[in-house]
PDB file of C-alpha atoms and ligand atoms in Angstrom:
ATOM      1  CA  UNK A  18     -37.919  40.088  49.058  1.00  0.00           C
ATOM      2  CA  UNK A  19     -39.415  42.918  51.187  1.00  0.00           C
ATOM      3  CA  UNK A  20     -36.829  45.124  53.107  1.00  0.00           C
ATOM      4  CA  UNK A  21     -38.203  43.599  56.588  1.00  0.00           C
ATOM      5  CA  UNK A  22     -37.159  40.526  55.215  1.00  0.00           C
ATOM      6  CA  UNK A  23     -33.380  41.252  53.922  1.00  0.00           C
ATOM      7  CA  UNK A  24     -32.924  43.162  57.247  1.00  0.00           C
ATOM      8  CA  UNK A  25     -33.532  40.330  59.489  1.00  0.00           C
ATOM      9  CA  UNK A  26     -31.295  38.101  57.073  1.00  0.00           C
ATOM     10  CA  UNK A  27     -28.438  40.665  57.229  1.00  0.00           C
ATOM     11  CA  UNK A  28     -28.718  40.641  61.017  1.00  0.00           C
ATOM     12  CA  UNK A  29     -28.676  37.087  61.430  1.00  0.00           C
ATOM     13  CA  UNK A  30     -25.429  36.410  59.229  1.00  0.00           C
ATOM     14  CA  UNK A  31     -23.923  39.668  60.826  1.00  0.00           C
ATOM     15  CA  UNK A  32     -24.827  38.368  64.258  1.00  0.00           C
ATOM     16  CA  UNK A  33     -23.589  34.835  63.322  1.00  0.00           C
ATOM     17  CA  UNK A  34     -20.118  36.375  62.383  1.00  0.00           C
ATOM     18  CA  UNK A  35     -19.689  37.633  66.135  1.00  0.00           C
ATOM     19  CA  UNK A  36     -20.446  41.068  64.449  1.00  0.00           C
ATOM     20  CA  UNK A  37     -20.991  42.947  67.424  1.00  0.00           C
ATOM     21  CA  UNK A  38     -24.015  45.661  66.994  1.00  0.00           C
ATOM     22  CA  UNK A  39     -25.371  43.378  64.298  1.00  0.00           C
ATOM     23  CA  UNK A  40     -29.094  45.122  64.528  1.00  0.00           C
ATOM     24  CA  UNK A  41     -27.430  48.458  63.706  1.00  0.00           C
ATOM     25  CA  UNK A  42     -24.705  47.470  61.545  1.00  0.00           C
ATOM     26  CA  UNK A  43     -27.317  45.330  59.308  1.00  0.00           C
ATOM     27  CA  UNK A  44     -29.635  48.883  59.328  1.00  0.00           C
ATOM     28  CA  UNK A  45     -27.353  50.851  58.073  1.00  0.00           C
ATOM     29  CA  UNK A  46     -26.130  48.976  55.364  1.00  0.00           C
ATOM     30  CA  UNK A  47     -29.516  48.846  54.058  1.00  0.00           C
ATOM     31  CA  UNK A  48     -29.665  52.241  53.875  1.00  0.00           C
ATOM     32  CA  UNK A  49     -26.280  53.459  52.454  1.00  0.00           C
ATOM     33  CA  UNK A  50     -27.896  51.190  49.930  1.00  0.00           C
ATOM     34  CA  UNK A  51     -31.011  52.666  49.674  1.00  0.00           C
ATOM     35  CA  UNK A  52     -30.198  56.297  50.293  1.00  0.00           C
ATOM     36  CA  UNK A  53     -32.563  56.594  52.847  1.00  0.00           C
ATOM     37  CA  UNK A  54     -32.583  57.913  56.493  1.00  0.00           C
ATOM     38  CA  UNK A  55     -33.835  55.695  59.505  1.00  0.00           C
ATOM     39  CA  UNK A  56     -37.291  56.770  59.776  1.00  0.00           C
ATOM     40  CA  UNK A  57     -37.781  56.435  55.690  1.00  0.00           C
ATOM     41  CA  UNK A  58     -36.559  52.888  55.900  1.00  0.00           C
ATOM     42  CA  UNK A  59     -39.175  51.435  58.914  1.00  0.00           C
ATOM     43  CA  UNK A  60     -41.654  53.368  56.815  1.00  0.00           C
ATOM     44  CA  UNK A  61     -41.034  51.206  53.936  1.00  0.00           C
ATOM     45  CA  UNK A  62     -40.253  47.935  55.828  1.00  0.00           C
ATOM     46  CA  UNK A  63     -43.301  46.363  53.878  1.00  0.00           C
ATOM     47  CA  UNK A  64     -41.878  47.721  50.024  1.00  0.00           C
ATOM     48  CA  UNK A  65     -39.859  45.148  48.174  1.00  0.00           C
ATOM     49  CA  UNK A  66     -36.383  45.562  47.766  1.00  0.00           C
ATOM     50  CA  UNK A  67     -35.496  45.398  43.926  1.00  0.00           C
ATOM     51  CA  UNK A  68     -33.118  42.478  43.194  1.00  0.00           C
ATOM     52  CA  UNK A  69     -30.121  44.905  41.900  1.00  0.00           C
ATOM     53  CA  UNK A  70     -30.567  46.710  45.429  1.00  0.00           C
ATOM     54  CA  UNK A  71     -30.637  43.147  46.852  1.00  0.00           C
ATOM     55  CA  UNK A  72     -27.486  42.167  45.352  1.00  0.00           C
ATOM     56  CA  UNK A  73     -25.686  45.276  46.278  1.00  0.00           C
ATOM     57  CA  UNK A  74     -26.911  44.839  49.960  1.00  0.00           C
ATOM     58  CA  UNK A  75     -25.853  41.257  49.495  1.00  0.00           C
ATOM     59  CA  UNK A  76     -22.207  42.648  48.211  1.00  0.00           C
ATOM     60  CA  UNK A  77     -21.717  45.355  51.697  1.00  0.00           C
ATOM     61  CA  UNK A  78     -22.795  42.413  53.967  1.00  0.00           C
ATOM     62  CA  UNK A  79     -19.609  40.485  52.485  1.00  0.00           C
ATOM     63  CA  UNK A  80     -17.327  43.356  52.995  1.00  0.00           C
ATOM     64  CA  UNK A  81     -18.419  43.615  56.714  1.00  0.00           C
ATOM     65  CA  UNK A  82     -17.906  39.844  57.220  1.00  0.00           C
ATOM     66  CA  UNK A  83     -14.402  39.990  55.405  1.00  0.00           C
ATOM     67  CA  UNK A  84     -13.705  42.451  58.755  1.00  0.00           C
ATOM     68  CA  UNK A  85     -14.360  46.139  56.581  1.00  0.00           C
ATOM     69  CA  UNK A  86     -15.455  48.957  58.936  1.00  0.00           C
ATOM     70  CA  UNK A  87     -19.091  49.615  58.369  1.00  0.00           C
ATOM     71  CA  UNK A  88     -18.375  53.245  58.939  1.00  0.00           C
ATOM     72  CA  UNK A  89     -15.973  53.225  55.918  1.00  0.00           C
ATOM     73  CA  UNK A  90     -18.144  50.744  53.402  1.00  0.00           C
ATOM     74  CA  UNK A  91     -20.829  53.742  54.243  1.00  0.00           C
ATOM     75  CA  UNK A  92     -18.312  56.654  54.701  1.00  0.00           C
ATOM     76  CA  UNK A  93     -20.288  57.922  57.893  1.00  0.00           C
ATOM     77  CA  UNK A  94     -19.953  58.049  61.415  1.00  0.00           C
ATOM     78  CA  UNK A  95     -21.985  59.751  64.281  1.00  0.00           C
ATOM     79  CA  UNK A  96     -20.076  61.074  66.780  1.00  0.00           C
ATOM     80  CA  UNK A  97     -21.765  63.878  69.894  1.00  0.00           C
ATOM     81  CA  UNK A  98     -25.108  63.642  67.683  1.00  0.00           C
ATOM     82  CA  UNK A  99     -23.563  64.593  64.342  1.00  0.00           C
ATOM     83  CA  UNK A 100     -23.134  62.929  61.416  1.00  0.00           C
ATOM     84  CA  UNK A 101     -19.203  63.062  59.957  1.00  0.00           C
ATOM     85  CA  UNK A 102     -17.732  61.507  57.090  1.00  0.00           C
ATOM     86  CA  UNK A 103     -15.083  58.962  56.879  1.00  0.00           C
ATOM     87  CA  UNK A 104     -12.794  57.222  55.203  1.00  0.00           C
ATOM     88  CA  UNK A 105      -9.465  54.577  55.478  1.00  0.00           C
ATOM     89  CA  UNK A 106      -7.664  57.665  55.811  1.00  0.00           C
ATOM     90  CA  UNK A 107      -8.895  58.897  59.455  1.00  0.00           C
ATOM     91  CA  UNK A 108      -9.771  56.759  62.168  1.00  0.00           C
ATOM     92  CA  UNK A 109     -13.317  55.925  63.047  1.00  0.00           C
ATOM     93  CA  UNK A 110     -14.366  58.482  66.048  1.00  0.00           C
ATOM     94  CA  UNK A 111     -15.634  56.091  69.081  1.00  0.00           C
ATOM     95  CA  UNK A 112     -18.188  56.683  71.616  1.00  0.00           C
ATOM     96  CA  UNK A 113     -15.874  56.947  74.161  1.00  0.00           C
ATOM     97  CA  UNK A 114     -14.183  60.017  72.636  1.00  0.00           C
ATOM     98  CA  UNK A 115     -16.977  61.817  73.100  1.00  0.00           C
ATOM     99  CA  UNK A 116     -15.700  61.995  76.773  1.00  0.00           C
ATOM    100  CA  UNK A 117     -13.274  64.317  75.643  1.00  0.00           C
ATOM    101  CA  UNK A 118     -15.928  66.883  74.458  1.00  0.00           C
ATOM    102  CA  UNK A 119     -18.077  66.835  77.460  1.00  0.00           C
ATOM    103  CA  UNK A 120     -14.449  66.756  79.581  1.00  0.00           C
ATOM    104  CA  UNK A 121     -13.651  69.922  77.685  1.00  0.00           C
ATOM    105  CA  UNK A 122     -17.155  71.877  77.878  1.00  0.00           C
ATOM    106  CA  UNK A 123     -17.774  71.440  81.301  1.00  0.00           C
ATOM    107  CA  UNK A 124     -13.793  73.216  81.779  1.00  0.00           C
ATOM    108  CA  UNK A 125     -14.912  75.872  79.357  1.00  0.00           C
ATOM    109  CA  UNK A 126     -17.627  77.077  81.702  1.00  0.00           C
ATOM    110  CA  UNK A 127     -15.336  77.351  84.650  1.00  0.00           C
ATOM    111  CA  UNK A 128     -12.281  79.273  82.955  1.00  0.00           C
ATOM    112  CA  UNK A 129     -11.953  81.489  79.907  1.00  0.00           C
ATOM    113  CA  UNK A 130     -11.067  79.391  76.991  1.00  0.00           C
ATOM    114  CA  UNK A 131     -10.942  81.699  73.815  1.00  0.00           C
ATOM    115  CA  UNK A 132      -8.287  79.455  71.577  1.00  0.00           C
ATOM    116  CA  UNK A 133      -8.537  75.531  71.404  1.00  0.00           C
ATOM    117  CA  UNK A 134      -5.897  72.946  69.742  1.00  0.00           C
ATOM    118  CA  UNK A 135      -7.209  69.768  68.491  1.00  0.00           C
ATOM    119  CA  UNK A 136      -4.074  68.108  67.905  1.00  0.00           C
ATOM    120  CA  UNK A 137      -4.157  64.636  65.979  1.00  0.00           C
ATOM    121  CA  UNK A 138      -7.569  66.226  64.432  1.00  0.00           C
ATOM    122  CA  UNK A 139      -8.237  63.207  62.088  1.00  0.00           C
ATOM    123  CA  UNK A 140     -11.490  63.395  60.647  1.00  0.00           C
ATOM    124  CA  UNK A 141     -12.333  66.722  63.084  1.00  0.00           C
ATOM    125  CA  UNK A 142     -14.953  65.035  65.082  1.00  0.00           C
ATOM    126  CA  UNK A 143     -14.054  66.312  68.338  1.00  0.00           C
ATOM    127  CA  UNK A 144     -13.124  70.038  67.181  1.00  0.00           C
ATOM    128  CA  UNK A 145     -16.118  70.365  65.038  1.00  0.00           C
ATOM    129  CA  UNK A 146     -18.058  69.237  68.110  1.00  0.00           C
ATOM    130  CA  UNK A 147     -16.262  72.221  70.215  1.00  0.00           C
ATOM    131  CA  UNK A 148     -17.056  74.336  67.381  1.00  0.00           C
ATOM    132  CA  UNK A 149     -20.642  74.086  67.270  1.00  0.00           C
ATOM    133  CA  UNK A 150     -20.861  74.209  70.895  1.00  0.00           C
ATOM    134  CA  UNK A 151     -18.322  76.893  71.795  1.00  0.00           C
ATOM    135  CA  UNK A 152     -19.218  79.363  68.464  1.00  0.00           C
ATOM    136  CA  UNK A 153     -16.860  82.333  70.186  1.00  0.00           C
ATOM    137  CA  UNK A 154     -13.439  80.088  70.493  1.00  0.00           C
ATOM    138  CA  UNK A 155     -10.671  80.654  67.829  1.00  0.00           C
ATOM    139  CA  UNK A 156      -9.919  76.316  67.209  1.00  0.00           C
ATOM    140  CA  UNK A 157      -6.606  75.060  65.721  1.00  0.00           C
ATOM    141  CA  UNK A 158      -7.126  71.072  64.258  1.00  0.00           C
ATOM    142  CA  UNK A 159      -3.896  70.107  63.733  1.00  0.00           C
ATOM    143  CA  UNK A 160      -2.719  66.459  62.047  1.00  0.00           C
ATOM    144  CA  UNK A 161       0.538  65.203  60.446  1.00  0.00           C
ATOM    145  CA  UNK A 162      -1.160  63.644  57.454  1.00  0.00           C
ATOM    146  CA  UNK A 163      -2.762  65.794  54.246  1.00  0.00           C
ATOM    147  CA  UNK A 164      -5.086  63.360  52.802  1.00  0.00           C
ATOM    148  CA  UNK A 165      -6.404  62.949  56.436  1.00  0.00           C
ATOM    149  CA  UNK A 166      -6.767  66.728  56.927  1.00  0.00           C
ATOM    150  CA  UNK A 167      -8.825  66.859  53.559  1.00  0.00           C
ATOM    151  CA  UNK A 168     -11.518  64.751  55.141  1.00  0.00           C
ATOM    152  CA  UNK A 169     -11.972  67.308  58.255  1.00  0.00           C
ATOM    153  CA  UNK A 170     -12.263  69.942  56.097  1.00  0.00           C
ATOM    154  CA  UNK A 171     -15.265  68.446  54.762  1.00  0.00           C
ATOM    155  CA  UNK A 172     -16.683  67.576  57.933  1.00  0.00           C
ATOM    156  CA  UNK A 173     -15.831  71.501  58.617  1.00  0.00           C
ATOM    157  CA  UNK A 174     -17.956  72.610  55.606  1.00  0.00           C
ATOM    158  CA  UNK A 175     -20.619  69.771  56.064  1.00  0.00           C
ATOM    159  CA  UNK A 176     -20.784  71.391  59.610  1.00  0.00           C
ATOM    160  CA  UNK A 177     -20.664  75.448  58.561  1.00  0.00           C
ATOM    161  CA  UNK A 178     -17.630  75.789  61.044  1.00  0.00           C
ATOM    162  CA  UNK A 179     -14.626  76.269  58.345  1.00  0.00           C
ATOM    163  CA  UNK A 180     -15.052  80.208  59.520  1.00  0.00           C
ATOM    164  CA  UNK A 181     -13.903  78.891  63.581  1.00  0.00           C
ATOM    165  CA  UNK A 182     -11.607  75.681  63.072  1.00  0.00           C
ATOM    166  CA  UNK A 183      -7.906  76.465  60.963  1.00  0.00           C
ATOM    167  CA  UNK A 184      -6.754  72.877  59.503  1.00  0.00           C
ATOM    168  CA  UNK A 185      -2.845  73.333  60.126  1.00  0.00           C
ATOM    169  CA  UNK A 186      -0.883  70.439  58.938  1.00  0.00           C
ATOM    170  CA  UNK A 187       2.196  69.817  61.093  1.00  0.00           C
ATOM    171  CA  UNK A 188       3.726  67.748  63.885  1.00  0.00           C
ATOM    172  CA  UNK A 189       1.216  68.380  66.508  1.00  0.00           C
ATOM    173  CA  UNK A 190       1.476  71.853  68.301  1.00  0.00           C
ATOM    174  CA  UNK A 191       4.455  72.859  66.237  1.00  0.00           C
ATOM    175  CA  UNK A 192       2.007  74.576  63.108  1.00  0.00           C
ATOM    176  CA  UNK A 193       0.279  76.093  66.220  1.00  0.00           C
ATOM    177  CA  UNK A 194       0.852  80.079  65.953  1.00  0.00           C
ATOM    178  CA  UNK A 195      -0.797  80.712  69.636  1.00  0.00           C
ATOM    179  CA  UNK A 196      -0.610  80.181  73.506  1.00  0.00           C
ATOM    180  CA  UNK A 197      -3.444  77.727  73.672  1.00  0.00           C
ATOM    181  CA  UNK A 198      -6.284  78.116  76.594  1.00  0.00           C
ATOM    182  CA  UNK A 199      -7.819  74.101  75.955  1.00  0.00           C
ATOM    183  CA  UNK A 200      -5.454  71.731  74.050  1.00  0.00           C
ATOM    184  CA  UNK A 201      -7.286  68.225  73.176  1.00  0.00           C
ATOM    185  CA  UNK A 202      -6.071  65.152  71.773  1.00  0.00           C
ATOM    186  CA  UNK A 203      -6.530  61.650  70.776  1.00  0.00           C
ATOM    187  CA  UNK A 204      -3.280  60.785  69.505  1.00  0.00           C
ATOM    188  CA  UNK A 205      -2.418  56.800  68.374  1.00  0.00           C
ATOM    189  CA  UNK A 206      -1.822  55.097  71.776  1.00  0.00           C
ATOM    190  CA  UNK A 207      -2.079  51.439  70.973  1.00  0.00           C
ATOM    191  CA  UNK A 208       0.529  49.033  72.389  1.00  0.00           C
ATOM    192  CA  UNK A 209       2.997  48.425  68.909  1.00  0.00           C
ATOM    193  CA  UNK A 210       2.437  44.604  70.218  1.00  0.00           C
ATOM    194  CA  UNK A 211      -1.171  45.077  70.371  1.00  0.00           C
ATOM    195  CA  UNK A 212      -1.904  46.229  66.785  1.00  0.00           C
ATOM    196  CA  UNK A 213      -3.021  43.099  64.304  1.00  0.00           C
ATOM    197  CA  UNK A 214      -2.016  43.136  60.804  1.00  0.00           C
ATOM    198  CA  UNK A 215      -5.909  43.390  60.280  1.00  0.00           C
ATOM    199  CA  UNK A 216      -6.186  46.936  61.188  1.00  0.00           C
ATOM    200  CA  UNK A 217      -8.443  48.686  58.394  1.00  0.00           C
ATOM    201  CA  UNK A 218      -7.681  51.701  60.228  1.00  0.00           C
ATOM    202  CA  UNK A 219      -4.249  54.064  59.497  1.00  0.00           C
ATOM    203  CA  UNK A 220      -1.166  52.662  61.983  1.00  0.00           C
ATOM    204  CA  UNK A 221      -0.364  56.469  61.681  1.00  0.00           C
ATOM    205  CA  UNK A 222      -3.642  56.900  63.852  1.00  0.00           C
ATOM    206  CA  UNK A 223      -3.235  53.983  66.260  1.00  0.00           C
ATOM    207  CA  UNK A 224       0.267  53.162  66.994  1.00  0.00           C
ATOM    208  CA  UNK A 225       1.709  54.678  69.884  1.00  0.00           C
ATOM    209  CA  UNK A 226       5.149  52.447  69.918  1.00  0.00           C
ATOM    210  CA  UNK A 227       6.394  49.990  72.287  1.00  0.00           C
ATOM    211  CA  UNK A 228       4.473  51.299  75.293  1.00  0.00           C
ATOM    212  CA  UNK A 229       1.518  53.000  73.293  1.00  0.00           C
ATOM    213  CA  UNK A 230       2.461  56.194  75.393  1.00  0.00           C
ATOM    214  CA  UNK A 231       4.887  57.676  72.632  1.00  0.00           C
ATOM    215  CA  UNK A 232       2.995  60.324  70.806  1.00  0.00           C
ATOM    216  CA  UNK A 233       0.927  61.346  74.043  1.00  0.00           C
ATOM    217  CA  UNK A 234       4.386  62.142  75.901  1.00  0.00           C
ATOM    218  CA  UNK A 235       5.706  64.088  72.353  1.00  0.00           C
ATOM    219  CA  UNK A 236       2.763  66.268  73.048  1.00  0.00           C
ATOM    220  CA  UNK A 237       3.269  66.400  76.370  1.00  0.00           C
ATOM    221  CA  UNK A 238       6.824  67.867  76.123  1.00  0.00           C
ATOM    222  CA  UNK A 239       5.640  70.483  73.321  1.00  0.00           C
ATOM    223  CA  UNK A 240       2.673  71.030  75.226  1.00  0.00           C
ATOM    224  CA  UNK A 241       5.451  73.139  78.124  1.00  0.00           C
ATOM    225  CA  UNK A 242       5.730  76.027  75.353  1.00  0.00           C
ATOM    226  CA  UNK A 243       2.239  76.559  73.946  1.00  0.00           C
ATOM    227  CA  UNK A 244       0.195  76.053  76.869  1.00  0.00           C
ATOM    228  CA  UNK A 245      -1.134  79.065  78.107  1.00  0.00           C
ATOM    229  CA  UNK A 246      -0.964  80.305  81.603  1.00  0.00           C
ATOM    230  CA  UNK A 247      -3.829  78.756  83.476  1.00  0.00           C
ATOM    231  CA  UNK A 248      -4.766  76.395  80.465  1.00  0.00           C
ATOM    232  CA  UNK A 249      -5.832  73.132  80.322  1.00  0.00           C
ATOM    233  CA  UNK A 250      -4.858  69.565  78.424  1.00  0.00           C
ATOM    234  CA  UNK A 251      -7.497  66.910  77.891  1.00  0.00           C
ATOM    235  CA  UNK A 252      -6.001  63.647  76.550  1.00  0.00           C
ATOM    236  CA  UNK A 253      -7.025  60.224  75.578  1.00  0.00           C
ATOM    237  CA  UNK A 254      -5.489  57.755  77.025  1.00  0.00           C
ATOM    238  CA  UNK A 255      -5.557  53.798  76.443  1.00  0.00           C
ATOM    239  CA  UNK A 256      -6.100  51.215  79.242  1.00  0.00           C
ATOM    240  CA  UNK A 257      -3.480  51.266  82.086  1.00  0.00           C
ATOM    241  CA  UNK A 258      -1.403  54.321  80.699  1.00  0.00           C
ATOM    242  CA  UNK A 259      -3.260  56.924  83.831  1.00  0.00           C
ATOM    243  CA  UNK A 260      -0.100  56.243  85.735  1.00  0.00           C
ATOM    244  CA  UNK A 261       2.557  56.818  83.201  1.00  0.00           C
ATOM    245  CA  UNK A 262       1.429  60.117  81.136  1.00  0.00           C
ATOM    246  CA  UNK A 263       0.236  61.381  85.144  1.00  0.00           C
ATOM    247  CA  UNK A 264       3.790  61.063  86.348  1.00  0.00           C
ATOM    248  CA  UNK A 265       5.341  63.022  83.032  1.00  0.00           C
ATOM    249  CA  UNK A 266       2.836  65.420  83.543  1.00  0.00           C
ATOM    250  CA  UNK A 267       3.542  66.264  86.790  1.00  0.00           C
ATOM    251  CA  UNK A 268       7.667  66.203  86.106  1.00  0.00           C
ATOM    252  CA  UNK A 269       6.916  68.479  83.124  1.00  0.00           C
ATOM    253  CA  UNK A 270       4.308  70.914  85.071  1.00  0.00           C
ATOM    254  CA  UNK A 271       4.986  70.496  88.523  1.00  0.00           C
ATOM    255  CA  UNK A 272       2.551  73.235  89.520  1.00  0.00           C
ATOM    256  CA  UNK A 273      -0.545  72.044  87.348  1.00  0.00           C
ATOM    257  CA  UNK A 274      -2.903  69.739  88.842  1.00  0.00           C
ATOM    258  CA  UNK A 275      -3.421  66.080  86.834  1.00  0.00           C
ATOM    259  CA  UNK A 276      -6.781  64.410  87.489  1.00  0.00           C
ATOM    260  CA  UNK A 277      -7.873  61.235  85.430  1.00  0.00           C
ATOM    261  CA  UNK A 278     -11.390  60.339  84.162  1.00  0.00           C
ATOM    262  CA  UNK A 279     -12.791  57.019  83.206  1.00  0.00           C
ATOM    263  CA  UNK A 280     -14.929  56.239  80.721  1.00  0.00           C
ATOM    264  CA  UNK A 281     -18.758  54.514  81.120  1.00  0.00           C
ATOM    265  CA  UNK A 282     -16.905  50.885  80.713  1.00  0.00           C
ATOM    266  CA  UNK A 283     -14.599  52.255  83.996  1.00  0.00           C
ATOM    267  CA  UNK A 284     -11.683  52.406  81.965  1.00  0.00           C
ATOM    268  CA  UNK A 285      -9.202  55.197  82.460  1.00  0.00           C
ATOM    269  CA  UNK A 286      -9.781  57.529  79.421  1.00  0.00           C
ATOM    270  CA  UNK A 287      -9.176  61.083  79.830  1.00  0.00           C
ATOM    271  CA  UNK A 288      -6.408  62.581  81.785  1.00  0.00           C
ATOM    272  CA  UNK A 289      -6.529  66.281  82.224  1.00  0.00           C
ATOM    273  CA  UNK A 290      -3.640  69.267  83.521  1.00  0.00           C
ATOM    274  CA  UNK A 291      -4.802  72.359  84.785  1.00  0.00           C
ATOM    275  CA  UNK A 292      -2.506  74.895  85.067  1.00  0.00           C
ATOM    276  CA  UNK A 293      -2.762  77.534  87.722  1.00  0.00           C
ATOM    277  CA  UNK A 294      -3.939  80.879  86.672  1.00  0.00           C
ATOM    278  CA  UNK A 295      -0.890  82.805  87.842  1.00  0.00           C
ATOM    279  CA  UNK A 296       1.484  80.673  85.983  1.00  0.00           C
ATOM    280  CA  UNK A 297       3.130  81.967  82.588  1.00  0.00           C
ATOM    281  CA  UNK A 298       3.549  79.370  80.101  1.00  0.00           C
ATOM    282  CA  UNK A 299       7.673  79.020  80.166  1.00  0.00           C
TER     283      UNK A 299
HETATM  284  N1  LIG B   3      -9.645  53.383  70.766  1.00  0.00           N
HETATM  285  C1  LIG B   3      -8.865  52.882  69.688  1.00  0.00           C
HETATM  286  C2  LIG B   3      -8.716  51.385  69.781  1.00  0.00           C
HETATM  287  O1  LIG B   3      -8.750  50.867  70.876  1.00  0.00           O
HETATM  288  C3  LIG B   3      -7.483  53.496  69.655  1.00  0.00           C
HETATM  289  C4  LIG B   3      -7.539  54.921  69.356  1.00  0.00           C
HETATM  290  C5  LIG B   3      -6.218  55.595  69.504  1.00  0.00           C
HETATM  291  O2  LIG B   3      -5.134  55.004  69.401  1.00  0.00           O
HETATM  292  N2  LIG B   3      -6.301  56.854  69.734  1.00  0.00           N
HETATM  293  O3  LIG B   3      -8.587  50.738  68.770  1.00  0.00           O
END
């Protein structure tokens, strides 16, 4: 069978499973089979696909169907243009994270921002991002679990920034040794209701309790003592959470000003604190 021709077949039973990006999904499984980047692999649309290879391609379509994370039968993810690796131990970075990165370079070119926590780090997408855009800021990536931390660090070497980001394991800002200028964060804030036994992905990463607002308003509260004075706080938030984590924020920092983004589905995303200038973190 000639690649073209086990493509379109993956993308059809993909597609018929309500696999949602089944083009993309089917594409890439080719190719974590083949070894071969994107362009290599509609160059040799027309080459036959050896029946070993077709078996194994055969073998990752069944894993996707039985509900298995393409990004984790390949152990890659692109997230901001770069390539990371991943695995059941992080969560898969999504698109709409990448708000967070843009939210936090556009603030870097309005205030100084020489030190940067990435708290709930995961597999570093977002603070390698910052790191390869922002080459003169000292970056902290913190997260609670080892095995997680081992896969940023080799998204930090993969991405020559292990010299700019220090991997601190810890309870969010607590390994922190700094007053931070930027502190960003997508902690777990799923609803505990809302999470299905299904969940490839680690609970650790998603679960944000009863209201899905725990972790974000832990950090919050620790957020009062390493925040430095006229620093900033990006978070992630879930759907419908804006109003809660704004009204903590503005009990816990009633001077700093609270403004929330949405994301390109119009869905509340990113809620950021500003800090005056003249304020000194208490
Ligand atoms: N966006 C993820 C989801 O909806 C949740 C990520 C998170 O909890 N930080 O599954």
């Amino acid at each position: 069978m000639k690649l073209k021709a086990a493509l379109s077949r993956a993308r059809g039973i993909l597609a018929q499973n309500a696999i949602e990006d089944a083009p993309l999904e089917a594409e890439l499984l080719l190719r974590h089979v083949l070894k071969i980047n994107r362009t290599r692999l509609y160059l040799d649309l027309e080459q036959e696909l050896s029946p070993e290879d077709e078996k194994a391609f055969g073998h990752l379509v069944e894993r996707r169907l039985s509900g298995e994370p393409t990004a984790y039968i390949t152990g890659r993810r692109e997230f901001y243009g770069l390539e990371f690796y991943v695995n059941p131990h992080t969560l898969i970075p999504r698109p709409e994270s990448e708000l967070l990165v843009e939210t936090a370079l556009r603030l870097s070119q309005s205030q100084p921002v020489s030190t940067i926590a990435d708290i709930g780090t995961g597999c570093g997408a977002i603070a390698v991002s910052l790191a390869l855009e922002l080459p003169r800021t000292r970056i902290y990536a913190t997260d609670i679990s080892l095995p997680t931390l081992e896969v940023a660090l080799v998204n930090c070497q993969r991405h020559s920034v292990t010299d700019r980001i220090r991997l601190l394991q810890g309870d969010m800002l607590k390994p922190v040794p700094e007053p931070i200028d930027l502190i960003v964060a997508n902690l777990p804030y799923v609803k505990e209701s809302e999470l299905t036994p299904q969940n490839f992905e680690p609970l650790l990463a998603l679960d944000g309790g009863a209201e899905g607002t725990e972790s974000i308003a832990r950090l919050c509260r620790q957020a009062k003592s390493k925040l430095a004075g006229g620093g900033s706080m990006l978070l992630e938030i879930g759907a419908g959470q804006g109003e809660t984590i704004t009204g903590l924020l503005k009990s816990l920092f009633p001077d700093g000003a609270v403004e929330v983004s949405r994301d390109f589905s119009g869905i509340e995303r990113v809620i950021s604190l500003s800090l005056s200038r003249a304020k000194v973190a208490k």
